[in-house]
PDB file of C-alpha atoms in Angstrom:
ATOM      1  CA  MET Z   1       3.902 162.243  74.061  1.00 61.00           C
ATOM      2  CA  GLY Z   2       6.960 161.935  76.289  1.00 65.00           C
ATOM      3  CA  GLU Z   3       4.886 161.768  79.466  1.00 75.00           C
ATOM      4  CA  LEU Z   4       2.743 158.950  78.076  1.00 81.00           C
ATOM      5  CA  ILE Z   5       5.497 156.431  77.446  1.00 87.00           C
ATOM      6  CA  PRO Z   6       6.671 155.868  81.074  1.00 89.00           C
ATOM      7  CA  LEU Z   7       3.131 155.125  82.273  1.00 91.00           C
ATOM      8  CA  LEU Z   8       2.440 152.825  79.339  1.00 94.00           C
ATOM      9  CA  LEU Z   9       5.714 151.012  80.020  1.00 94.00           C
ATOM     10  CA  GLN Z  10       4.641 150.504  83.643  1.00 94.00           C
ATOM     11  CA  GLY Z  11       1.504 148.818  82.389  1.00 95.00           C
ATOM     12  CA  ALA Z  12       3.495 146.858  79.806  1.00 96.00           C
ATOM     13  CA  TRP Z  13       5.759 145.524  82.584  1.00 97.00           C
ATOM     14  CA  ILE Z  14       2.715 144.115  84.404  1.00 96.00           C
ATOM     15  CA  THR Z  15       1.544 142.595  81.119  1.00 97.00           C
ATOM     16  CA  VAL Z  16       4.963 140.999  80.595  1.00 97.00           C
ATOM     17  CA  GLN Z  17       4.947 139.493  84.097  1.00 97.00           C
ATOM     18  CA  VAL Z  18       1.430 138.097  83.758  1.00 98.00           C
ATOM     19  CA  THR Z  19       2.267 136.709  80.311  1.00 97.00           C
ATOM     20  CA  PHE Z  20       5.498 135.101  81.502  1.00 97.00           C
ATOM     21  CA  PHE Z  21       4.153 133.420  84.635  1.00 98.00           C
ATOM     22  CA  GLY Z  22       0.845 132.599  82.969  1.00 97.00           C
ATOM     23  CA  SER Z  23       2.753 130.934  80.126  1.00 97.00           C
ATOM     24  CA  LEU Z  24       4.773 128.826  82.560  1.00 97.00           C
ATOM     25  CA  LEU Z  25       1.577 127.695  84.267  1.00 98.00           C
ATOM     26  CA  ALA Z  26      -0.077 127.029  80.906  1.00 97.00           C
ATOM     27  CA  ILE Z  27       2.811 124.850  79.721  1.00 94.00           C
ATOM     28  CA  VAL Z  28       2.865 122.816  82.939  1.00 96.00           C
ATOM     29  CA  ALA Z  29      -0.937 122.475  82.957  1.00 96.00           C
ATOM     30  CA  ALA Z  30      -0.957 121.449  79.283  1.00 96.00           C
ATOM     31  CA  ILE Z  31       1.640 118.708  79.746  1.00 93.00           C
ATOM     32  CA  LEU Z  32       0.089 117.332  82.941  1.00 94.00           C
ATOM     33  CA  ALA Z  33      -3.467 117.433  81.567  1.00 96.00           C
ATOM     34  CA  ALA Z  34      -2.379 115.783  78.310  1.00 94.00           C
ATOM     35  CA  LEU Z  35      -0.655 112.974  80.205  1.00 91.00           C
ATOM     36  CA  GLY Z  36      -3.582 112.663  82.617  1.00 93.00           C
ATOM     37  CA  ARG Z  37      -6.069 112.386  79.781  1.00 92.00           C
ATOM     38  CA  ARG Z  38      -4.015 109.574  78.251  1.00 87.00           C
ATOM     39  CA  SER Z  39      -3.806 107.800  81.612  1.00 86.00           C
ATOM     40  CA  SER Z  40      -5.404 104.373  82.010  1.00 86.00           C
ATOM     41  CA  TRP Z  41      -6.541 105.349  85.523  1.00 90.00           C
ATOM     42  CA  ARG Z  42     -10.106 106.476  84.874  1.00 93.00           C
ATOM     43  CA  PRO Z  43     -10.565 109.004  87.733  1.00 95.00           C
ATOM     44  CA  LEU Z  44      -7.452 110.906  86.644  1.00 95.00           C
ATOM     45  CA  SER Z  45      -8.477 110.786  82.990  1.00 95.00           C
ATOM     46  CA  TRP Z  46     -11.998 112.026  83.806  1.00 96.00           C
ATOM     47  CA  PHE Z  47     -10.626 114.836  85.976  1.00 97.00           C
ATOM     48  CA  CYS Z  48      -8.357 116.041  83.161  1.00 96.00           C
ATOM     49  CA  VAL Z  49     -11.186 115.846  80.628  1.00 96.00           C
ATOM     50  CA  ALA Z  50     -13.402 117.861  82.981  1.00 97.00           C
ATOM     51  CA  TYR Z  51     -10.679 120.504  83.421  1.00 97.00           C
ATOM     52  CA  ILE Z  52     -10.068 120.789  79.676  1.00 96.00           C
ATOM     53  CA  GLU Z  53     -13.737 121.012  78.726  1.00 96.00           C
ATOM     54  CA  LEU Z  54     -14.605 123.421  81.542  1.00 96.00           C
ATOM     55  CA  PHE Z  55     -11.905 125.940  80.693  1.00 96.00           C
ATOM     56  CA  ARG Z  56     -12.335 125.596  76.934  1.00 95.00           C
ATOM     57  CA  GLY Z  57     -16.109 125.722  77.086  1.00 95.00           C
ATOM     58  CA  THR Z  58     -16.556 128.838  79.218  1.00 96.00           C
ATOM     59  CA  SER Z  59     -15.617 132.487  78.803  1.00 96.00           C
ATOM     60  CA  LEU Z  60     -12.189 133.565  80.023  1.00 97.00           C
ATOM     61  CA  LEU Z  61     -13.679 136.801  81.329  1.00 96.00           C
ATOM     62  CA  VAL Z  62     -16.246 134.895  83.407  1.00 97.00           C
ATOM     63  CA  GLN Z  63     -13.481 132.627  84.700  1.00 97.00           C
ATOM     64  CA  LEU Z  64     -11.489 135.661  85.847  1.00 97.00           C
ATOM     65  CA  PHE Z  65     -14.568 137.172  87.484  1.00 97.00           C
ATOM     66  CA  TRP Z  66     -15.325 133.845  89.197  1.00 96.00           C
ATOM     67  CA  LEU Z  67     -11.809 133.549  90.614  1.00 96.00           C
ATOM     68  CA  PHE Z  68     -11.726 137.188  91.707  1.00 96.00           C
ATOM     69  CA  PHE Z  69     -15.278 137.789  92.951  1.00 95.00           C
ATOM     70  CA  VAL Z  70     -16.690 134.349  93.826  1.00 96.00           C
ATOM     71  CA  LEU Z  71     -13.782 132.591  95.542  1.00 95.00           C
ATOM     72  CA  PRO Z  72     -13.727 135.083  98.466  1.00 94.00           C
ATOM     73  CA  LEU Z  73     -17.356 134.175  99.243  1.00 94.00           C
ATOM     74  CA  PRO Z  74     -18.552 131.240 101.401  1.00 93.00           C
ATOM     75  CA  PRO Z  75     -18.045 128.331 101.227  1.00 90.00           C
ATOM     76  CA  PHE Z  76     -14.677 128.952  99.534  1.00 92.00           C
ATOM     77  CA  ASN Z  77     -13.411 131.929 101.569  1.00 93.00           C
ATOM     78  CA  LEU Z  78     -10.299 132.132  99.387  1.00 94.00           C
ATOM     79  CA  GLU Z  79      -9.244 135.635  98.483  1.00 94.00           C
ATOM     80  CA  LEU Z  80      -6.636 136.013  95.751  1.00 94.00           C
ATOM     81  CA  SER Z  81      -4.980 139.195  94.576  1.00 96.00           C
ATOM     82  CA  ALA Z  82      -5.793 140.486  91.097  1.00 96.00           C
ATOM     83  CA  TYR Z  83      -2.220 139.649  90.059  1.00 97.00           C
ATOM     84  CA  THR Z  84      -2.568 136.028  91.178  1.00 97.00           C
ATOM     85  CA  VAL Z  85      -6.008 135.666  89.591  1.00 97.00           C
ATOM     86  CA  ALA Z  86      -4.650 136.992  86.297  1.00 97.00           C
ATOM     87  CA  ILE Z  87      -1.816 134.440  86.226  1.00 97.00           C
ATOM     88  CA  VAL Z  88      -3.928 131.504  87.384  1.00 97.00           C
ATOM     89  CA  GLY Z  89      -6.911 132.327  85.188  1.00 97.00           C
ATOM     90  CA  LEU Z  90      -4.921 132.895  82.009  1.00 98.00           C
ATOM     91  CA  GLY Z  91      -2.578 129.984  82.686  1.00 98.00           C
ATOM     92  CA  LEU Z  92      -5.345 127.461  83.266  1.00 97.00           C
ATOM     93  CA  HIS Z  93      -7.430 128.759  80.363  1.00 98.00           C
ATOM     94  CA  ILE Z  94      -4.633 128.554  77.793  1.00 97.00           C
ATOM     95  CA  GLY Z  95      -3.349 125.358  79.399  1.00 97.00           C
ATOM     96  CA  ALA Z  96      -6.665 123.661  78.609  1.00 97.00           C
ATOM     97  CA  TYR Z  97      -6.216 124.410  74.914  1.00 97.00           C
ATOM     98  CA  GLY Z  98      -2.551 123.474  75.121  1.00 96.00           C
ATOM     99  CA  ALA Z  99      -3.443 120.112  76.649  1.00 96.00           C
ATOM    100  CA  GLU Z 100      -5.153 119.052  73.427  1.00 94.00           C
ATOM    101  CA  VAL Z 101      -2.169 120.293  71.426  1.00 94.00           C
ATOM    102  CA  MET Z 102       0.199 118.294  73.641  1.00 93.00           C
ATOM    103  CA  ARG Z 103      -2.024 115.213  73.537  1.00 91.00           C
ATOM    104  CA  GLY Z 104      -1.889 115.253  69.762  1.00 90.00           C
ATOM    105  CA  ALA Z 105       1.854 115.935  69.771  1.00 91.00           C
ATOM    106  CA  ILE Z 106       2.563 113.034  72.129  1.00 88.00           C
ATOM    107  CA  GLY Z 107       0.381 110.785  69.990  1.00 85.00           C
ATOM    108  CA  SER Z 108       2.304 111.832  66.869  1.00 84.00           C
ATOM    109  CA  VAL Z 109       5.608 110.404  68.146  1.00 84.00           C
ATOM    110  CA  ALA Z 110       6.405 107.373  66.010  1.00 81.00           C
ATOM    111  CA  LYS Z 111       5.551 104.008  67.520  1.00 81.00           C
ATOM    112  CA  GLY Z 112       9.058 102.841  66.733  1.00 82.00           C
ATOM    113  CA  GLN Z 113      10.421 105.326  69.277  1.00 80.00           C
ATOM    114  CA  TYR Z 114       8.454 103.623  72.047  1.00 78.00           C
ATOM    115  CA  GLU Z 115       9.523 100.189  70.845  1.00 81.00           C
ATOM    116  CA  ALA Z 116      13.189 101.230  70.778  1.00 82.00           C
ATOM    117  CA  CYS Z 117      12.945 102.514  74.356  1.00 81.00           C
ATOM    118  CA  VAL Z 118      11.382  99.243  75.488  1.00 80.00           C
ATOM    119  CA  ALA Z 119      14.094  97.280  73.663  1.00 81.00           C
ATOM    120  CA  LEU Z 120      16.724  99.317  75.513  1.00 81.00           C
ATOM    121  CA  ASN Z 121      14.959  98.532  78.808  1.00 81.00           C
ATOM    122  CA  MET Z 122      14.507 102.257  79.455  1.00 83.00           C
ATOM    123  CA  PRO Z 123      12.313 103.089  82.493  1.00 83.00           C
ATOM    124  CA  PRO Z 124       9.003 104.834  81.601  1.00 78.00           C
ATOM    125  CA  ALA Z 125       9.970 108.127  83.276  1.00 79.00           C
ATOM    126  CA  THR Z 126      13.333 108.258  81.508  1.00 83.00           C
ATOM    127  CA  ARG Z 127      11.695 107.229  78.232  1.00 82.00           C
ATOM    128  CA  PHE Z 128       9.235 110.098  78.466  1.00 81.00           C
ATOM    129  CA  ARG Z 129      11.774 112.703  79.591  1.00 81.00           C
ATOM    130  CA  ARG Z 130      14.565 111.896  77.145  1.00 81.00           C
ATOM    131  CA  VAL Z 131      12.774 110.570  74.067  1.00 83.00           C
ATOM    132  CA  ILE Z 132       9.043 111.247  73.921  1.00 85.00           C
ATOM    133  CA  LEU Z 133       8.742 114.708  75.469  1.00 84.00           C
ATOM    134  CA  PRO Z 134      11.436 116.458  73.352  1.00 83.00           C
ATOM    135  CA  GLN Z 135       9.842 115.176  70.145  1.00 86.00           C
ATOM    136  CA  ALA Z 136       6.343 116.059  71.335  1.00 88.00           C
ATOM    137  CA  LEU Z 137       7.447 119.572  72.299  1.00 87.00           C
ATOM    138  CA  LEU Z 138       8.980 120.059  68.857  1.00 88.00           C
ATOM    139  CA  ALA Z 139       5.686 119.082  67.217  1.00 89.00           C
ATOM    140  CA  ALA Z 140       3.722 121.323  69.603  1.00 91.00           C
ATOM    141  CA  ILE Z 141       5.800 124.485  69.224  1.00 92.00           C
ATOM    142  CA  ALA Z 142       4.001 125.982  66.209  1.00 90.00           C
ATOM    143  CA  PRO Z 143       0.459 125.709  67.608  1.00 92.00           C
ATOM    144  CA  GLY Z 144       1.790 126.396  71.099  1.00 94.00           C
ATOM    145  CA  THR Z 145       3.300 129.687  69.938  1.00 95.00           C
ATOM    146  CA  ASN Z 146      -0.121 130.780  68.719  1.00 96.00           C
ATOM    147  CA  LEU Z 147      -1.591 129.963  72.127  1.00 96.00           C
ATOM    148  CA  LEU Z 148       1.085 131.946  73.978  1.00 96.00           C
ATOM    149  CA  ILE Z 149       0.456 134.960  71.755  1.00 96.00           C
ATOM    150  CA  GLU Z 150      -3.252 134.504  72.439  1.00 96.00           C
ATOM    151  CA  LEU Z 151      -2.454 134.518  76.158  1.00 97.00           C
ATOM    152  CA  LEU Z 152      -0.595 137.797  75.720  1.00 97.00           C
ATOM    153  CA  LYS Z 153      -3.564 139.381  73.958  1.00 96.00           C
ATOM    154  CA  ASN Z 154      -5.983 138.022  76.554  1.00 97.00           C
ATOM    155  CA  THR Z 155      -4.081 139.873  79.288  1.00 96.00           C
ATOM    156  CA  SER Z 156      -6.086 142.933  78.217  1.00 94.00           C
ATOM    157  CA  LEU Z 157      -9.024 141.413  80.128  1.00 95.00           C
ATOM    158  CA  VAL Z 158      -7.239 141.549  83.490  1.00 95.00           C
ATOM    159  CA  SER Z 159      -7.791 145.293  83.649  1.00 93.00           C
ATOM    160  CA  LEU Z 160     -11.424 144.418  84.416  1.00 94.00           C
ATOM    161  CA  ILE Z 161     -10.333 142.878  87.715  1.00 94.00           C
ATOM    162  CA  THR Z 162      -8.478 146.084  88.652  1.00 90.00           C
ATOM    163  CA  LEU Z 163      -4.978 145.041  87.559  1.00 93.00           C
ATOM    164  CA  SER Z 164      -3.003 147.967  86.129  1.00 92.00           C
ATOM    165  CA  ASP Z 165      -1.778 146.285  82.977  1.00 95.00           C
ATOM    166  CA  LEU Z 166      -1.065 147.891  79.600  1.00 95.00           C
ATOM    167  CA  SER Z 167      -4.743 148.144  78.590  1.00 94.00           C
ATOM    168  CA  PHE Z 168      -5.682 149.612  81.973  1.00 94.00           C
ATOM    169  CA  ARG Z 169      -2.970 152.278  81.690  1.00 94.00           C
ATOM    170  CA  ALA Z 170      -3.996 153.097  78.127  1.00 95.00           C
ATOM    171  CA  ARG Z 171      -7.623 153.695  79.068  1.00 94.00           C
ATOM    172  CA  GLN Z 172      -6.570 155.629  82.153  1.00 92.00           C
ATOM    173  CA  LEU Z 173      -4.322 157.933  80.122  1.00 93.00           C
ATOM    174  CA  ASP Z 174      -6.955 158.351  77.422  1.00 92.00           C
ATOM    175  CA  GLN Z 175      -9.518 159.527  79.964  1.00 92.00           C
ATOM    176  CA  ALA Z 176      -7.009 161.944  81.505  1.00 89.00           C
ATOM    177  CA  THR Z 177      -5.442 163.429  78.355  1.00 88.00           C
ATOM    178  CA  PHE Z 178      -7.827 162.678  75.455  1.00 88.00           C
ATOM    179  CA  GLN Z 179      -4.797 161.878  73.284  1.00 90.00           C
ATOM    180  CA  THR Z 180      -6.621 158.840  71.934  1.00 93.00           C
ATOM    181  CA  LEU Z 181      -4.699 158.405  68.682  1.00 93.00           C
ATOM    182  CA  GLU Z 182      -1.265 158.596  70.277  1.00 92.00           C
ATOM    183  CA  ILE Z 183      -2.111 156.431  73.296  1.00 94.00           C
ATOM    184  CA  PHE Z 184      -3.764 153.546  71.494  1.00 95.00           C
ATOM    185  CA  SER Z 185      -1.241 153.627  68.646  1.00 95.00           C
ATOM    186  CA  LEU Z 186       1.558 153.217  71.205  1.00 95.00           C
ATOM    187  CA  THR Z 187      -0.430 150.497  72.973  1.00 96.00           C
ATOM    188  CA  LEU Z 188      -0.924 148.649  69.695  1.00 96.00           C
ATOM    189  CA  LEU Z 189       2.803 148.896  68.989  1.00 96.00           C
ATOM    190  CA  LEU Z 190       3.745 147.577  72.436  1.00 96.00           C
ATOM    191  CA  TYR Z 191       1.462 144.548  72.082  1.00 97.00           C
ATOM    192  CA  PHE Z 192       2.917 143.877  68.638  1.00 97.00           C
ATOM    193  CA  VAL Z 193       6.497 144.050  69.943  1.00 97.00           C
ATOM    194  CA  LEU Z 194       5.686 141.688  72.830  1.00 97.00           C
ATOM    195  CA  ALA Z 195       4.045 139.238  70.436  1.00 97.00           C
ATOM    196  CA  GLN Z 196       7.135 139.257  68.238  1.00 97.00           C
ATOM    197  CA  VAL Z 197       9.346 138.582  71.261  1.00 97.00           C
ATOM    198  CA  ILE Z 198       7.275 135.468  71.970  1.00 96.00           C
ATOM    199  CA  ASN Z 199       7.439 134.475  68.306  1.00 96.00           C
ATOM    200  CA  PHE Z 200      11.230 134.827  68.038  1.00 95.00           C
ATOM    201  CA  THR Z 201      11.787 133.103  71.384  1.00 94.00           C
ATOM    202  CA  MET Z 202       9.724 130.084  70.358  1.00 93.00           C
ATOM    203  CA  ARG Z 203      11.507 129.916  67.022  1.00 92.00           C
ATOM    204  CA  GLY Z 204      14.784 129.772  68.912  1.00 91.00           C
ATOM    205  CA  VAL Z 205      13.461 126.948  71.078  1.00 87.00           C
ATOM    206  CA  GLU Z 206      12.270 125.137  67.956  1.00 86.00           C
ATOM    207  CA  ARG Z 207      15.684 125.417  66.306  1.00 86.00           C
ATOM    208  CA  ARG Z 208      17.403 124.150  69.440  1.00 83.00           C
ATOM    209  CA  LEU Z 209      15.083 121.160  69.797  1.00 76.00           C
ATOM    210  CA  GLY Z 210      15.435 120.498  66.074  1.00 77.00           C
ATOM    211  CA  ARG Z 211      19.239 120.431  66.333  1.00 73.00           C
ATOM    212  CA  GLY Z 212      19.006 118.074  69.309  1.00 58.00           C
ATOM    213  CA  ARG Z 213      16.721 115.756  67.350  1.00 58.00           C
ATOM    214  CA  LEU Z 214      19.085 115.838  64.368  1.00 48.00           C
ATOM    215  CA  ARG Z 215      22.086 114.961  66.571  1.00 50.00           C
ATOM    216  CA  GLY Z 216      20.069 112.140  68.123  1.00 47.00           C
ATOM    217  CA  SER Z 217      19.166 110.723  64.726  1.00 47.00           C
ATOM    218  CA  LEU Z 218      22.795 110.837  63.554  1.00 35.00           C
ATOM    219  CA  SER Z 219      24.275 109.287  66.687  1.00 43.00           C
TER     220      SER Z 219
END
């Protein structure tokens, strides 16, 4: 058992990295796509709709295969490492779902908040950054947490593009040692622990945003 844990932790570290950077990309993609879809400029709105529907309407595994195996071929001639493909593929896939969450969250901000910003002659960028976005993020945290945990679980697919993540290491060790019960029980536990880290982190963010909103309402 002792020799299994270091190798599984090596794979878990890759999973953590892919989850972290993929989550950052997903959050940025979700916010930008949500704003783009709400834009009055039709080409931008159509582009964001196309991105959202494409990544929501196709298999994540096929998306990863396309980025890893198709992009290096003509006419694209763009070769990405498995690590980069994992981050980009997972980030854009979850970001497409997150865009609809963010669009709904932005739309849920009370109309009076917009009217107050206009009355204060607040520039649109400042209005969005200081008033609208914090409230939208607070509304989006609960469903967004589910998406980030889903991203974590979806990292198990990146082993199919040769990335040595936690699932890859587990299968590799199972084939070498045949200690199936111990290996996959440890793997299950590691995924559970990582999911709880995401859960507790997002709860902390929610509490902080909630306190900021409370201070704003009392000031």
